[in-house]
Amino acid sequence: MAKKKTVEEATTEQEKALNSIVENKKDIVKIRGRKFSISWMRNRTRRKVTDILLEEKEEDKVSAKCAAALVLNGYFKIKFFYWLLWRWFYYVKQYSDKELLPLVDMCKKKAQLEDYFLITIYLTEMRDTIKSMTREEVNRIRQESFMAQRGQSGKSTPVSPNP
C-alpha cells in the first residue's frame, strides 16, 4: 500500500518568510556590524553589475564595485553615489571578498530572473524578423515531439519523406 502524504501546517517562521517575499520586504545583511538592507534587484542594478564585470580591468576592485552597486540598487542612487561608495568599500573599509560574499549571496536571491527570462522568451517570439517555418519544418518538428512522447527518437524512426 502506498503511504498517504499528510500536509503539515506551516510554521510561523515559514509564514513570515512567505509574507516577506509577497510584501517585498527588505532583508538585512551584516558586514562588520554594519547593516545593509537589500530589496529586489532593479534592472539598472543588474545592468551596472554586468558592466562592471565586463569592463573592470583590475580584478581586486570588482567585488567592491559590484557590492556598491548592489547596495545602492537604483538608477539615481547609482548615478549620484556609486563613485563614492565603491571607493569607501575598497579604500577606506577595505572589505575582503569573504566579507562581501553574504551581501552578494542575498542580492542573488533577490533577483527576479524567472520573470526576466519569461518576458525575453515572449518578446523573442513576437519579433517579425524571424523566419517563418515551412509546412515541412512544422510537420517534422511535430512528428519529432510526438515520437519523443512515445519514447522514440524522431531521427531514428523509419519514415518515408513522401507519404
mmCIF file of C-alpha atoms in Angstrom:
data_model
loop_
_atom_site.group_PDB
_atom_site.id
_atom_site.type_symbol
_atom_site.label_atom_id
_atom_site.label_comp_id
_atom_site.label_asym_id
_atom_site.label_seq_id
_atom_site.Cartn_x
_atom_site.Cartn_y
_atom_site.Cartn_z
ATOM 1 C CA MET A 1 0.000 0.000 0.000
ATOM 2 C CA ALA A 2 1.131 3.480 -0.809
ATOM 3 C CA LYS A 3 1.653 5.852 2.062
ATOM 4 C CA LYS A 4 -0.583 8.875 2.084
ATOM 5 C CA LYS A 5 1.289 12.102 2.376
ATOM 6 C CA THR A 6 -0.034 14.347 5.060
ATOM 7 C CA VAL A 7 0.025 18.071 4.629
ATOM 8 C CA GLU A 8 1.700 19.734 7.549
ATOM 9 C CA GLU A 9 0.612 23.108 8.774
ATOM 10 C CA ALA A 10 3.072 25.909 8.060
ATOM 11 C CA THR A 11 5.147 27.134 10.939
ATOM 12 C CA THR A 12 5.221 30.773 11.973
ATOM 13 C CA GLU A 13 8.711 31.161 10.502
ATOM 14 C CA GLN A 14 7.567 29.792 7.153
ATOM 15 C CA GLU A 15 4.578 32.143 7.130
ATOM 16 C CA LYS A 16 6.855 35.091 7.891
ATOM 17 C CA ALA A 17 9.205 34.080 5.059
ATOM 18 C CA LEU A 18 6.311 33.866 2.595
ATOM 19 C CA ASN A 19 4.927 37.207 3.753
ATOM 20 C CA SER A 20 8.365 38.785 3.329
ATOM 21 C CA ILE A 21 8.506 37.578 -0.272
ATOM 22 C CA VAL A 22 4.974 38.693 -1.111
ATOM 23 C CA GLU A 23 5.353 42.117 0.506
ATOM 24 C CA ASN A 24 8.850 42.699 -0.943
ATOM 25 C CA LYS A 25 10.296 43.359 2.486
ATOM 26 C CA LYS A 26 13.964 44.154 2.797
ATOM 27 C CA ASP A 27 16.388 41.590 4.162
ATOM 28 C CA ILE A 28 19.248 42.649 6.406
ATOM 29 C CA VAL A 29 22.870 41.675 5.767
ATOM 30 C CA LYS A 30 25.560 42.493 8.341
ATOM 31 C CA ILE A 31 29.127 43.228 7.334
ATOM 32 C CA ARG A 32 31.456 44.073 10.220
ATOM 33 C CA GLY A 33 28.493 45.125 12.310
ATOM 34 C CA ARG A 34 27.103 47.468 9.645
ATOM 35 C CA LYS A 35 23.600 46.575 8.444
ATOM 36 C CA PHE A 36 22.650 46.792 4.777
ATOM 37 C CA SER A 37 19.009 46.355 3.771
ATOM 38 C CA ILE A 38 18.505 44.530 0.479
ATOM 39 C CA SER A 39 15.318 44.605 -1.582
ATOM 40 C CA TRP A 40 14.525 43.133 -5.013
ATOM 41 C CA MET A 41 17.190 43.923 -7.573
ATOM 42 C CA ARG A 42 16.220 46.541 -10.109
ATOM 43 C CA ASN A 43 17.093 46.357 -13.801
ATOM 44 C CA ARG A 44 19.623 49.195 -13.655
ATOM 45 C CA THR A 45 21.456 47.448 -10.825
ATOM 46 C CA ARG A 46 21.785 44.219 -12.792
ATOM 47 C CA ARG A 47 22.911 46.247 -15.793
ATOM 48 C CA LYS A 48 25.576 48.034 -13.715
ATOM 49 C CA VAL A 49 26.905 44.764 -12.271
ATOM 50 C CA THR A 50 27.161 43.308 -15.775
ATOM 51 C CA ASP A 51 29.004 46.410 -16.951
ATOM 52 C CA ILE A 52 31.453 46.180 -14.050
ATOM 53 C CA LEU A 53 32.162 42.504 -14.691
ATOM 54 C CA LEU A 54 32.814 43.134 -18.379
ATOM 55 C CA GLU A 55 34.744 46.397 -18.209
ATOM 56 C CA GLU A 56 36.775 46.430 -14.974
ATOM 57 C CA LYS A 57 40.446 45.705 -15.651
ATOM 58 C CA GLU A 58 41.601 45.406 -12.017
ATOM 59 C CA GLU A 59 40.182 42.219 -10.524
ATOM 60 C CA ASP A 60 40.683 43.450 -6.950
ATOM 61 C CA LYS A 61 38.135 46.225 -7.362
ATOM 62 C CA VAL A 62 35.355 44.132 -8.920
ATOM 63 C CA SER A 63 33.812 42.893 -5.667
ATOM 64 C CA ALA A 64 33.807 46.356 -4.055
ATOM 65 C CA LYS A 65 32.286 47.972 -7.145
ATOM 66 C CA CYS A 66 29.608 45.297 -7.508
ATOM 67 C CA ALA A 67 28.788 45.443 -3.794
ATOM 68 C CA ALA A 68 28.375 49.221 -4.012
ATOM 69 C CA ALA A 69 26.006 48.900 -6.969
ATOM 70 C CA LEU A 70 24.003 46.177 -5.204
ATOM 71 C CA VAL A 71 23.669 48.224 -2.015
ATOM 72 C CA LEU A 72 22.531 51.328 -3.892
ATOM 73 C CA ASN A 73 20.086 49.372 -6.108
ATOM 74 C CA GLY A 74 18.513 52.131 -8.172
ATOM 75 C CA TYR A 75 19.234 54.358 -11.145
ATOM 76 C CA PHE A 76 19.595 57.690 -9.350
ATOM 77 C CA LYS A 77 21.375 56.257 -6.318
ATOM 78 C CA ILE A 78 23.904 54.600 -8.599
ATOM 79 C CA LYS A 79 24.212 57.736 -10.735
ATOM 80 C CA PHE A 80 24.975 60.038 -7.787
ATOM 81 C CA PHE A 81 26.586 57.883 -5.069
ATOM 82 C CA TYR A 82 28.247 54.916 -6.763
ATOM 83 C CA TRP A 83 31.599 56.644 -7.307
ATOM 84 C CA LEU A 84 31.829 57.440 -3.594
ATOM 85 C CA LEU A 85 30.517 54.182 -2.155
ATOM 86 C CA TRP A 86 32.754 51.783 -4.071
ATOM 87 C CA ARG A 87 35.808 53.789 -3.069
ATOM 88 C CA TRP A 88 34.596 53.778 0.526
ATOM 89 C CA PHE A 89 34.253 49.979 0.411
ATOM 90 C CA TYR A 90 37.589 49.445 -1.362
ATOM 91 C CA TYR A 91 39.971 52.058 0.060
ATOM 92 C CA VAL A 92 38.563 53.044 3.457
ATOM 93 C CA LYS A 93 36.791 49.941 4.791
ATOM 94 C CA GLN A 94 38.895 47.523 2.731
ATOM 95 C CA TYR A 95 36.226 44.816 2.698
ATOM 96 C CA SER A 96 37.529 41.427 1.620
ATOM 97 C CA ASP A 97 35.737 39.158 -0.819
ATOM 98 C CA LYS A 98 34.855 36.844 2.056
ATOM 99 C CA GLU A 99 33.139 39.702 3.914
ATOM 100 C CA LEU A 100 31.169 40.793 0.844
ATOM 101 C CA LEU A 101 30.029 37.258 -0.007
ATOM 102 C CA PRO A 102 26.874 37.285 2.214
ATOM 103 C CA LEU A 103 25.803 40.572 0.591
ATOM 104 C CA VAL A 104 26.212 39.239 -2.941
ATOM 105 C CA ASP A 105 24.525 35.971 -1.973
ATOM 106 C CA MET A 106 21.471 37.791 -0.626
ATOM 107 C CA CYS A 107 21.292 40.002 -3.721
ATOM 108 C CA LYS A 108 21.388 36.951 -5.961
ATOM 109 C CA LYS A 109 18.334 35.620 -4.134
ATOM 110 C CA LYS A 110 16.600 38.953 -4.664
ATOM 111 C CA ALA A 111 16.996 38.943 -8.456
ATOM 112 C CA GLN A 112 13.761 38.120 -10.255
ATOM 113 C CA LEU A 113 15.327 36.247 -13.137
ATOM 114 C CA GLU A 114 12.362 33.999 -13.941
ATOM 115 C CA ASP A 115 10.228 36.973 -14.972
ATOM 116 C CA TYR A 116 13.110 38.429 -16.979
ATOM 117 C CA PHE A 117 13.692 35.154 -18.831
ATOM 118 C CA LEU A 118 9.984 34.651 -19.472
ATOM 119 C CA ILE A 119 9.444 38.119 -20.926
ATOM 120 C CA THR A 120 12.587 37.711 -23.049
ATOM 121 C CA ILE A 121 11.188 34.480 -24.499
ATOM 122 C CA TYR A 122 7.804 36.061 -25.196
ATOM 123 C CA LEU A 123 9.317 39.113 -26.861
ATOM 124 C CA THR A 124 11.627 36.962 -28.958
ATOM 125 C CA GLU A 125 8.651 35.001 -30.240
ATOM 126 C CA MET A 126 6.856 38.230 -31.189
ATOM 127 C CA ARG A 127 9.608 39.539 -33.452
ATOM 128 C CA ASP A 128 8.569 39.952 -37.040
ATOM 129 C CA THR A 129 12.092 39.459 -38.336
ATOM 130 C CA ILE A 130 12.327 35.756 -37.527
ATOM 131 C CA LYS A 131 11.942 33.337 -40.394
ATOM 132 C CA SER A 132 8.574 31.659 -40.721
ATOM 133 C CA MET A 133 8.716 27.887 -40.822
ATOM 134 C CA THR A 134 7.567 25.977 -43.852
ATOM 135 C CA ARG A 135 4.907 23.281 -43.529
ATOM 136 C CA GLU A 136 7.540 20.595 -43.875
ATOM 137 C CA GLU A 137 9.515 22.009 -40.949
ATOM 138 C CA VAL A 138 6.400 22.230 -38.796
ATOM 139 C CA ASN A 139 5.386 18.664 -39.641
ATOM 140 C CA ARG A 140 8.897 17.365 -38.911
ATOM 141 C CA ILE A 141 9.019 19.137 -35.534
ATOM 142 C CA ARG A 142 5.539 17.925 -34.608
ATOM 143 C CA GLN A 143 6.458 14.362 -35.556
ATOM 144 C CA GLU A 144 9.693 14.504 -33.535
ATOM 145 C CA SER A 145 7.859 15.764 -30.455
ATOM 146 C CA PHE A 146 5.157 13.098 -30.907
ATOM 147 C CA MET A 147 7.791 10.368 -31.170
ATOM 148 C CA ALA A 148 9.619 11.753 -28.141
ATOM 149 C CA GLN A 149 6.412 11.490 -26.141
ATOM 150 C CA ARG A 150 6.101 7.845 -27.156
ATOM 151 C CA GLY A 151 9.703 7.213 -26.142
ATOM 152 C CA GLN A 152 11.228 7.069 -29.602
ATOM 153 C CA SER A 153 13.622 9.406 -31.236
ATOM 154 C CA GLY A 154 12.184 11.141 -34.276
ATOM 155 C CA LYS A 155 15.528 10.916 -36.024
ATOM 156 C CA SER A 156 15.846 7.124 -35.701
ATOM 157 C CA THR A 157 12.348 6.090 -36.803
ATOM 158 C CA PRO A 158 11.927 4.967 -40.388
ATOM 159 C CA VAL A 159 9.621 7.499 -42.017
ATOM 160 C CA SER A 160 9.333 7.946 -45.729
ATOM 161 C CA PRO A 161 9.976 11.505 -46.876
ATOM 162 C CA ASN A 162 6.942 11.459 -49.193
ATOM 163 C CA PRO A 163 3.848 9.911 -47.577
#
